CSV table of C-alpha atoms in Angstrom, one decimal:
chain,number,residue,atom,x,y,z
A,89,MET,CA,8.2,33.5,4.3
A,90,GLY,CA,11.1,31.6,2.9
A,91,PRO,CA,11.4,29.8,-0.4
A,92,SER,CA,10.1,26.6,1.1
A,93,ALA,CA,6.8,28.2,2.3
A,94,PRO,CA,4.7,26.8,-0.7
A,95,ASP,CA,6.1,23.3,0.0
A,96,ASP,CA,5.4,23.7,3.7
A,97,SER,CA,1.9,24.8,3.0
A,98,ILE,CA,1.3,21.9,0.6
A,99,THR,CA,2.8,19.4,3.1
A,100,ALA,CA,0.5,20.9,5.8
A,101,SER,CA,-2.5,20.3,3.4
A,102,ALA,CA,-1.4,16.7,2.8
A,103,LEU,CA,-1.2,16.1,6.5
A,104,ALA,CA,-4.6,17.6,7.1
A,105,ALA,CA,-6.0,15.6,4.2
A,106,GLY,CA,-4.6,12.4,5.6
A,107,ALA,CA,-6.4,13.3,8.9
A,108,GLY,CA,-9.7,13.4,6.9
A,109,ASP,CA,-10.1,17.1,6.0
A,110,PRO,CA,-11.9,17.1,2.6
A,111,ALA,CA,-11.0,20.8,1.9
A,112,ALA,CA,-7.3,19.9,2.4
A,113,VAL,CA,-7.6,17.1,-0.1
A,114,GLU,CA,-8.8,19.5,-2.7
A,115,GLN,CA,-6.2,22.0,-1.8
A,116,PHE,CA,-3.5,19.3,-2.0
A,117,VAL,CA,-4.6,18.1,-5.4
A,118,ARG,CA,-4.9,21.6,-6.9
A,119,ALA,CA,-1.5,22.7,-5.6
A,120,LEU,CA,0.3,19.7,-7.2
A,121,HIS,CA,-1.8,18.7,-10.2
A,122,ARG,CA,0.2,20.8,-12.7
A,123,ASP,CA,3.5,19.6,-11.4
A,124,VAL,CA,2.4,16.0,-11.6
A,125,LEU,CA,1.2,16.4,-15.2
A,126,ARG,CA,4.4,18.1,-16.3
A,127,TYR,CA,6.6,15.5,-14.6
A,128,VAL,CA,4.6,12.5,-16.0
A,129,ALA,CA,4.7,14.1,-19.4
A,130,TYR,CA,8.5,14.2,-19.4
A,131,LEU,CA,8.8,10.7,-18.1
A,132,CYS,CA,6.3,9.1,-20.3
A,133,ALA,CA,6.8,8.4,-24.0
A,134,ASP,CA,3.0,8.3,-24.7
A,135,PRO,CA,1.4,11.8,-24.6
A,136,GLN,CA,-2.1,10.2,-24.7
A,137,ALA,CA,-1.3,8.4,-21.3
A,138,VAL,CA,-0.3,11.5,-19.4
A,139,ASP,CA,-3.7,12.3,-17.9
A,140,ASP,CA,-4.3,8.7,-17.0
A,141,LEU,CA,-1.0,8.4,-15.3
A,142,ALA,CA,-1.5,11.7,-13.4
A,143,GLN,CA,-4.9,10.4,-12.2
A,144,ASP,CA,-3.3,7.1,-11.2
A,145,THR,CA,-0.7,9.0,-9.2
A,146,PHE,CA,-3.4,10.9,-7.3
A,147,LEU,CA,-5.4,7.8,-6.7
A,148,ARG,CA,-2.4,6.1,-5.3
A,149,ALA,CA,-1.5,9.1,-3.2
A,150,LEU,CA,-5.0,9.7,-1.8
A,151,GLY,CA,-5.2,6.0,-0.9
A,152,SER,CA,-2.1,6.2,1.2
A,153,LEU,CA,-2.3,9.8,2.4
A,154,HIS,CA,-3.2,8.6,5.8
A,155,ARG,CA,0.3,7.0,6.1
A,156,PHE,CA,2.1,10.2,4.9
A,157,GLU,CA,4.0,11.5,8.0
A,158,GLY,CA,5.6,14.7,6.5
A,159,ARG,CA,9.2,13.5,6.8
A,160,SER,CA,9.8,14.9,3.3
A,161,SER,CA,7.8,17.5,1.4
A,162,ALA,CA,4.4,16.3,0.0
A,163,ARG,CA,5.7,17.4,-3.4
A,164,SER,CA,8.6,15.1,-3.5
A,165,TRP,CA,6.5,12.3,-2.0
A,166,LEU,CA,3.9,12.7,-4.7
A,167,LEU,CA,6.5,13.0,-7.5
A,168,ALA,CA,8.1,9.7,-6.3
A,169,ILE,CA,4.6,8.1,-6.5
A,170,ALA,CA,4.3,9.6,-10.1
A,171,ARG,CA,7.6,8.0,-11.0
A,172,ARG,CA,6.5,4.6,-9.8
A,173,ALA,CA,3.2,5.0,-11.7
A,174,VAL,CA,5.1,5.6,-14.9
A,175,VAL,CA,7.4,2.7,-14.3
A,176,ASP,CA,4.5,0.4,-13.5
A,177,SER,CA,2.8,1.5,-16.7
A,178,TYR,CA,5.9,0.6,-18.7
A,179,ARG,CA,6.0,-2.8,-17.0
A,180,HIS,CA,2.3,-3.3,-17.7
A,181,ALA,CA,2.7,-2.3,-21.3
A,182,ALA,CA,5.7,-4.6,-21.8
A,183,VAL,CA,3.5,-7.7,-21.1
A,184,ARG,CA,0.5,-6.5,-23.2
A,185,PRO,CA,0.4,-7.3,-26.9
A,186,ARG,CA,0.8,-4.3,-29.2
A,187,LEU,CA,-2.3,-3.4,-31.2
A,188,ALA,CA,-0.7,-1.0,-33.6
A,189,ASP,CA,2.5,-0.7,-35.5
A,190,VAL,CA,4.9,1.8,-33.9
A,191,ALA,CA,5.3,3.9,-37.0
A,192,ASP,CA,1.5,4.3,-37.3
A,193,TRP,CA,1.2,5.2,-33.6
A,194,GLN,CA,3.8,7.9,-34.0
A,195,LEU,CA,2.1,9.4,-37.1
A,196,ALA,CA,-1.2,9.5,-35.3
A,197,VAL,CA,0.4,11.4,-32.3
A,198,GLU,CA,2.1,13.8,-34.7
A,199,ASN,CA,-1.2,14.5,-36.5
A,200,ALA,CA,-3.0,15.1,-33.2
A,201,GLN,CA,-0.6,17.8,-32.1
A,202,PRO,CA,-1.7,21.4,-32.4
A,203,ARG,CA,-0.1,23.5,-35.1
A,204,GLY,CA,0.5,27.2,-35.4
A,205,VAL,CA,0.3,27.9,-31.7
A,206,PRO,CA,2.8,30.5,-30.5
A,207,GLY,CA,5.8,28.7,-28.9
A,208,PHE,CA,4.7,25.3,-30.2
A,209,ASP,CA,7.9,24.9,-32.3
A,210,ASP,CA,10.1,25.9,-29.4
A,211,GLY,CA,8.3,23.4,-27.2
A,212,VAL,CA,8.9,20.7,-29.8
A,213,VAL,CA,12.5,21.5,-30.0
A,214,LEU,CA,12.8,21.5,-26.2
A,215,LEU,CA,11.1,18.1,-26.1
A,216,ASP,CA,13.4,16.7,-28.8
A,217,LEU,CA,16.5,18.0,-27.0
A,218,LEU,CA,15.3,16.6,-23.6
A,219,ALA,CA,14.4,13.3,-25.3
A,220,SER,CA,18.0,13.0,-26.5
A,221,LEU,CA,19.3,13.1,-22.9
A,222,PRO,CA,19.9,9.9,-21.0
A,223,ALA,CA,16.8,9.1,-18.8
A,224,GLU,CA,18.5,9.8,-15.4
A,225,ARG,CA,19.9,13.2,-16.6
A,226,ARG,CA,16.5,14.2,-18.2
A,227,GLN,CA,14.7,13.3,-15.0
A,228,ALA,CA,17.0,15.3,-12.7
A,229,PHE,CA,16.9,18.3,-15.1
A,230,VAL,CA,13.1,18.3,-15.3
A,231,LEU,CA,12.7,18.0,-11.6
A,232,THR,CA,15.1,20.8,-10.7
A,233,GLN,CA,15.1,23.1,-13.7
A,234,LEU,CA,11.5,22.8,-15.0
A,235,LEU,CA,9.5,21.9,-11.9
A,236,GLY,CA,11.8,24.0,-9.6
A,237,LEU,CA,12.4,21.3,-6.9
A,238,PRO,CA,15.4,21.8,-4.6
A,239,TYR,CA,18.1,19.3,-5.3
A,240,ALA,CA,17.5,17.6,-2.0
A,241,GLU,CA,13.8,17.1,-2.8
A,242,ALA,CA,14.6,15.8,-6.3
A,243,ALA,CA,17.1,13.4,-4.8
A,244,ARG,CA,14.4,12.0,-2.5
A,245,ALA,CA,12.0,11.8,-5.4
A,246,VAL,CA,14.4,9.7,-7.5
A,247,ASP,CA,16.0,7.9,-4.5
A,248,CYS,CA,19.6,8.9,-5.1
A,249,PRO,CA,22.2,11.1,-3.4
A,250,VAL,CA,22.0,14.9,-3.8
A,251,GLY,CA,25.5,14.9,-5.4
A,252,THR,CA,24.3,12.5,-8.0
A,253,VAL,CA,21.4,14.8,-8.9
A,254,ARG,CA,23.7,17.9,-9.1
A,255,SER,CA,26.0,15.9,-11.4
A,256,ARG,CA,23.2,14.8,-13.6
A,257,VAL,CA,21.8,18.3,-13.9
A,258,ALA,CA,25.2,19.8,-14.7
A,259,ARG,CA,25.8,17.2,-17.4
A,260,ALA,CA,22.3,17.6,-18.8
A,261,ARG,CA,22.9,21.4,-19.0
A,262,ALA,CA,26.3,20.9,-20.7
A,263,GLU,CA,24.8,18.4,-23.2
A,264,LEU,CA,21.8,20.7,-24.0
A,265,LEU,CA,24.0,23.7,-24.6
A,266,HIS,CA,26.2,21.6,-26.8
A,267,LEU,CA,23.2,20.4,-28.8
A,268,LEU,CA,21.9,23.9,-29.1
A,269,ASP,CA,25.3,25.1,-30.4
A,270,GLU,CA,25.3,22.4,-32.9
A,271,SER,CA,21.9,23.2,-34.2
A,272,ARG,CA,22.8,26.9,-34.6
A,273,GLU,CA,26.0,26.3,-36.6
A,274,PRO,CA,25.5,26.7,-40.3
A,275,ALA,CA,26.1,23.7,-42.5
A,276,GLU,CA,29.5,23.7,-44.3
A,277,PRO,CA,29.0,24.4,-48.0
A,278,VAL,CA,29.9,21.5,-50.3
A,279,LEU,CA,32.7,22.5,-52.6
A,280,GLN,CA,32.6,21.1,-56.0
A,281,ALA,CA,35.7,20.3,-58.0
A,282,ALA,CA,36.2,22.4,-61.0
C-alpha cells in the first residue's frame, strides 16, 4: 500500500459513515480525533477550549457527512472544518464581554500546566517558537510537518495554492532555525571600563 493508504481508508470510512454505517462513524472519529485535537491546539490561543473546539468540529462534520463526496481526503475536509470552527469561536468571543483580565487568565493557564513531565520544557519552547511565527506560516508548518499532511491536502485545508503552502513552510523552517540559533548563542559579556 502507498503512503496515501491511511487517508484512503479514512476517506472510505467517511463515505460509509455518510451512507449510515455506525461502525464507520466510530472508525472515522477514532482515526482523526488526535489530528483534530493537535490542529485545533495550534490554531487556538485558549488551551481550555481545545476539547470543545474538537467536539464542535466533529459535530459539524457528522452533521454534514452525508454531503461528503470524497473529492478530497476526509482528513483535509475535516481539518478545514476544524479551521472554520476555530475562526467562528474567535468571532463569537470577539462579540462577548470579557469576564476576566487577560493577565489573570494567562496566570491561571500557566498554573494549570503540568510541571516536571519529561519533554514538557521542550514542548513549551516549541509552542513559544511556533507562536512567534505569523499565523499563515504556523498553520502551514503544523499541517505538513507536525500532522504529516501532504502539501496538496494542506493547501485544500487552508484554501490556498500548493506553492503558497510550500513557501510558507520553507519560510517557517528558516525562521524557526534562526530563532533556535539565536537562543543557543551565548550572551556577549558586558565589558566594564577600568
